[in-house]
Tab-separated table of C-alpha atoms in Angstrom:
chain	number	residue	atom	x	y	z
A	1	MET	CA	0.000	0.000	0.000
A	2	ALA	CA	2.792	2.420	0.943
A	3	GLU	CA	4.611	1.811	-2.352
A	4	LYS	CA	1.397	2.359	-4.332
A	5	THR	CA	0.799	5.653	-2.546
A	6	ARG	CA	4.370	6.734	-3.225
A	7	GLU	CA	4.058	5.875	-6.928
A	8	LEU	CA	0.711	7.681	-7.137
A	9	ILE	CA	2.268	10.843	-5.709
A	10	VAL	CA	5.191	10.642	-8.169
A	11	GLU	CA	2.891	10.064	-11.157
A	12	THR	CA	0.636	12.934	-10.117
A	13	ALA	CA	3.578	15.289	-9.568
A	14	LEU	CA	5.109	14.537	-12.964
A	15	ARG	CA	1.757	15.074	-14.687
A	16	LEU	CA	1.240	18.423	-12.945
A	17	PHE	CA	4.809	19.487	-13.660
A	18	ARG	CA	4.153	18.829	-17.360
A	19	GLU	CA	0.736	20.527	-17.343
A	20	ARG	CA	1.349	23.530	-15.071
A	21	GLY	CA	5.109	23.858	-14.922
A	22	TYR	CA	7.488	23.073	-12.097
A	23	GLU	CA	7.354	26.450	-10.352
A	24	SER	CA	3.551	26.721	-10.463
A	25	THR	CA	2.942	23.281	-8.960
A	26	THR	CA	2.759	23.148	-5.166
A	27	MET	CA	2.953	20.169	-2.838
A	28	ARG	CA	-0.596	21.005	-1.764
A	29	ALA	CA	-1.810	20.767	-5.367
A	30	ILE	CA	0.000	17.461	-5.840
A	31	ALA	CA	-1.581	16.047	-2.688
A	32	ALA	CA	-5.060	17.211	-3.718
A	33	GLU	CA	-4.758	15.715	-7.218
A	34	ALA	CA	-3.410	12.454	-5.793
A	35	GLY	CA	-6.223	12.254	-3.246
A	36	VAL	CA	-3.926	12.188	-0.209
A	37	SER	CA	-3.440	14.603	2.650
A	38	VAL	CA	-0.693	17.218	2.469
A	39	GLY	CA	0.902	15.611	5.510
A	40	ASN	CA	0.900	12.248	3.764
A	41	ALA	CA	2.538	13.749	0.690
A	42	TYR	CA	5.265	15.290	2.844
A	43	TYR	CA	5.711	11.969	4.625
A	44	TYR	CA	6.915	10.406	1.366
A	45	PHE	CA	8.597	13.469	-0.155
A	46	ARG	CA	9.883	16.403	1.868
A	47	SER	CA	9.983	18.713	-1.182
A	48	LYS	CA	9.315	19.028	-4.891
A	49	GLU	CA	13.027	18.504	-5.437
A	50	GLN	CA	12.722	15.024	-3.951
A	51	LEU	CA	9.919	14.289	-6.398
A	52	VAL	CA	12.176	15.236	-9.300
A	53	GLN	CA	14.906	13.037	-7.822
A	54	ALA	CA	12.348	10.209	-7.876
A	55	TYR	CA	11.838	10.977	-11.569
A	56	TYR	CA	15.621	10.805	-12.115
A	57	ASP	CA	15.754	7.403	-10.406
A	58	ARG	CA	12.769	6.079	-12.340
A	59	ALA	CA	14.097	7.342	-15.673
A	60	GLN	CA	17.480	5.764	-14.959
A	61	ALA	CA	15.900	2.396	-14.124
A	62	THR	CA	13.795	2.527	-17.299
A	63	HIS	CA	16.853	3.438	-19.353
A	64	GLU	CA	18.880	0.565	-17.899
A	65	ALA	CA	16.113	-1.905	-18.746
A	66	ALA	CA	15.852	-0.557	-22.309
A	67	CYS	CA	19.597	-0.959	-22.810
A	68	ARG	CA	19.595	-4.709	-22.068
A	69	GLU	CA	18.500	-5.383	-25.642
A	70	VAL	CA	21.187	-3.063	-27.008
A	71	PHE	CA	23.912	-4.812	-25.013
A	72	ALA	CA	22.676	-8.238	-26.059
A	73	ALA	CA	22.742	-7.316	-29.753
A	74	GLU	CA	25.804	-5.055	-29.991
A	75	ARG	CA	29.474	-5.830	-29.409
A	76	SER	CA	31.006	-2.819	-31.135
A	77	PHE	CA	31.760	0.261	-29.062
A	78	ALA	CA	29.911	2.540	-31.500
A	79	GLY	CA	26.863	0.278	-31.615
A	80	ARG	CA	26.633	0.076	-27.836
A	81	LEU	CA	27.203	3.795	-27.213
A	82	GLY	CA	24.845	4.910	-29.984
A	83	GLY	CA	22.181	2.476	-28.827
A	84	VAL	CA	22.368	3.672	-25.222
A	85	LEU	CA	22.135	7.348	-26.199
A	86	ARG	CA	19.263	6.763	-28.624
A	87	GLU	CA	17.342	4.692	-26.070
A	88	TRP	CA	17.594	7.540	-23.574
A	89	VAL	CA	16.102	10.010	-26.058
A	90	ARG	CA	13.320	7.554	-26.891
A	91	ILE	CA	12.218	6.873	-23.311
A	92	SER	CA	12.557	10.551	-22.329
A	93	GLU	CA	10.342	11.893	-25.125
A	94	PRO	CA	7.141	12.063	-22.980
A	95	TYR	CA	9.007	14.302	-20.511
A	96	HIS	CA	10.582	16.655	-23.026
A	97	GLU	CA	8.340	19.637	-22.305
A	98	PHE	CA	8.643	19.056	-18.563
A	99	ALA	CA	12.447	18.924	-18.824
A	100	VAL	CA	12.518	22.256	-20.657
A	101	LYS	CA	10.552	23.872	-17.822
A	102	PHE	CA	12.634	22.631	-14.909
A	103	PHE	CA	16.076	22.539	-16.549
A	104	LYS	CA	16.880	26.081	-15.461
A	105	HIS	CA	16.725	24.825	-11.879
A	106	ALA	CA	18.868	21.774	-12.664
A	107	ALA	CA	21.434	24.042	-14.347
A	108	GLU	CA	22.115	25.922	-11.079
A	109	PRO	CA	25.281	24.416	-9.503
A	110	SER	CA	23.943	24.723	-5.928
A	111	ASN	CA	20.482	23.320	-6.719
A	112	PRO	CA	19.724	19.768	-5.485
A	113	LEU	CA	18.300	19.057	-8.955
A	114	SER	CA	21.714	19.552	-10.562
A	115	PRO	CA	23.027	16.267	-12.010
A	116	PHE	CA	26.305	17.072	-10.210
A	117	SER	CA	24.703	17.519	-6.762
A	118	ALA	CA	25.062	15.153	-3.807
A	119	GLU	CA	21.312	14.500	-3.976
A	120	SER	CA	21.652	13.295	-7.574
A	121	ALA	CA	24.558	10.957	-6.739
A	122	PRO	CA	22.582	7.667	-6.905
A	123	ALA	CA	21.213	8.399	-10.389
A	124	ARG	CA	24.581	9.756	-11.526
A	125	GLU	CA	26.465	6.682	-10.292
A	126	SER	CA	23.939	4.375	-11.952
A	127	ALA	CA	24.368	6.233	-15.238
A	128	VAL	CA	28.173	6.008	-15.064
A	129	ALA	CA	27.818	2.274	-14.341
A	130	LEU	CA	25.714	1.945	-17.488
A	131	TYR	CA	28.458	3.548	-19.566
A	132	ARG	CA	30.941	1.210	-17.878
A	133	GLU	CA	28.904	-1.624	-19.377
A	134	VAL	CA	29.180	0.057	-22.757
A	135	VAL	CA	32.980	0.031	-22.446
A	136	GLU	CA	33.517	-3.346	-20.789
A	137	GLY	CA	31.287	-5.195	-23.234
A	138	SER	CA	32.929	-3.649	-26.305
A	139	ALA	CA	35.075	-5.815	-28.540
A	140	GLY	CA	37.176	-2.906	-29.799
A	141	ARG	CA	40.732	-2.180	-28.693
A	142	MET	CA	41.522	0.923	-26.641
A	143	ASP	CA	44.118	2.341	-24.282
A	144	ASP	CA	43.890	0.641	-20.867
A	145	GLU	CA	44.074	3.842	-18.838
A	146	LEU	CA	41.471	5.509	-21.032
A	147	ARG	CA	39.237	2.460	-20.641
A	148	GLU	CA	39.250	3.071	-16.884
A	149	GLU	CA	38.235	6.721	-17.200
A	150	LEU	CA	35.976	6.405	-20.240
A	151	PRO	CA	32.657	5.650	-18.447
A	152	GLU	CA	32.747	9.023	-16.689
A	153	LEU	CA	33.786	10.790	-19.900
A	154	LEU	CA	30.858	9.172	-21.706
A	155	TRP	CA	28.542	10.317	-18.921
A	156	LEU	CA	29.762	13.886	-19.525
A	157	LEU	CA	29.128	13.389	-23.249
A	158	TRP	CA	25.603	12.286	-22.358
A	159	MET	CA	25.162	15.473	-20.308
A	160	GLY	CA	25.964	17.425	-23.467
A	161	VAL	CA	23.395	15.414	-25.421
A	162	VAL	CA	20.818	16.107	-22.690
A	163	LEU	CA	21.482	19.852	-22.908
A	164	PHE	CA	21.062	19.752	-26.698
A	165	TRP	CA	17.869	17.659	-26.318
A	166	VAL	CA	16.356	20.147	-23.858
A	167	HIS	CA	16.604	22.887	-26.481
A	168	ASP	CA	15.645	20.673	-29.432
A	169	ASN	CA	12.227	21.658	-30.799
A	170	SER	CA	12.420	19.521	-33.948
A	171	PRO	CA	9.642	16.939	-34.525
A	172	GLY	CA	10.378	13.813	-32.504
A	173	CYS	CA	13.700	15.392	-31.423
A	174	ALA	CA	15.102	14.448	-34.833
A	175	ARG	CA	18.030	16.857	-34.454
A	176	THR	CA	19.144	15.109	-31.266
A	177	TYR	CA	19.128	11.749	-33.028
A	178	ARG	CA	21.182	13.292	-35.841
A	179	LEU	CA	23.642	14.690	-33.302
A	180	ILE	CA	24.084	11.225	-31.815
A	181	ASP	CA	24.583	9.708	-35.262
A	182	ARG	CA	27.316	12.262	-36.020
A	183	VAL	CA	29.094	12.325	-32.649
A	184	VAL	CA	29.262	8.585	-31.905
A	185	PRO	CA	31.455	7.682	-34.947
A	186	LEU	CA	33.873	10.486	-33.994
A	187	VAL	CA	34.147	9.233	-30.417
A	188	ASP	CA	34.515	5.670	-31.685
A	189	ARG	CA	37.366	6.716	-33.975
A	190	LEU	CA	39.207	8.556	-31.203
A	191	VAL	CA	38.786	5.699	-28.747
A	192	GLY	CA	39.887	3.171	-31.361
A	193	LEU	CA	43.086	5.126	-31.991
A	194	SER	CA	43.830	5.724	-28.294
A	195	HIS	CA	46.279	2.798	-28.020
A	196	LEU	CA	48.509	4.146	-30.811
A	197	PRO	CA	51.729	5.924	-29.707
A	198	GLY	CA	50.855	9.268	-31.327
A	199	ILE	CA	47.387	9.427	-29.803
A	200	LYS	CA	48.284	7.933	-26.426
A	201	GLY	CA	49.770	11.233	-25.255
A	202	VAL	CA	46.571	13.087	-26.094
A	203	ALA	CA	44.544	10.473	-24.207
A	204	ARG	CA	46.787	10.968	-21.171
A	205	GLU	CA	46.246	14.728	-21.300
A	206	VAL	CA	42.471	14.256	-21.411
A	207	ILE	CA	42.681	11.926	-18.397
A	208	GLU	CA	44.807	14.473	-16.489
A	209	VAL	CA	42.193	17.168	-17.158
A	210	VAL	CA	39.478	14.855	-15.803
A	211	HIS	CA	41.557	14.204	-12.669
A	212	GLU	CA	42.023	17.944	-12.117
A	213	LEU	CA	38.309	18.640	-12.524
A	214	ARG	CA	37.502	15.831	-10.114
A	215	ALA	CA	39.915	17.087	-7.431
């Protein structure tokens, strides 16, 4: 019963966020639409931000499930990466308008909705783990040190795709799919060359930059 109530509150909140906008939707309105008391709504979620975090977690779980088929069918790095990125766009399509409305909050570095925040850590770590599967299941050759750092770099690439998707008003987000189709072969080529002596130094420099940013 408790889990059903929690899911009902999440579903109601996401619907109202899409219909009314994030800022205009109150916890009181969510509780009323869900048919629960305000106190009950706050029992499950202390704030609207926690409701969006629940959306992050749900979207990540749905994305992971959708990628199982991609991983089963693809062994190439490009096929796995492109499939994962395209699956995310596909499952996120119903929330495109909602994402546009609340992204300005997520873009604030100090906001709990930021993908880099401590509150977003579980969803972020799950996403990085998904890109680790992309790398570890790939048949292609790559530099060993880059292989270790690549999942996080691919997560940052995904963040760039998300930003582009938020501002993409083309039918069915066709421009985002085109971006993926253009970017993935470039990344695949760079990764495939990373073990060669001339490119290895560049790969090391990229890794050093990542270490500095992480520090």
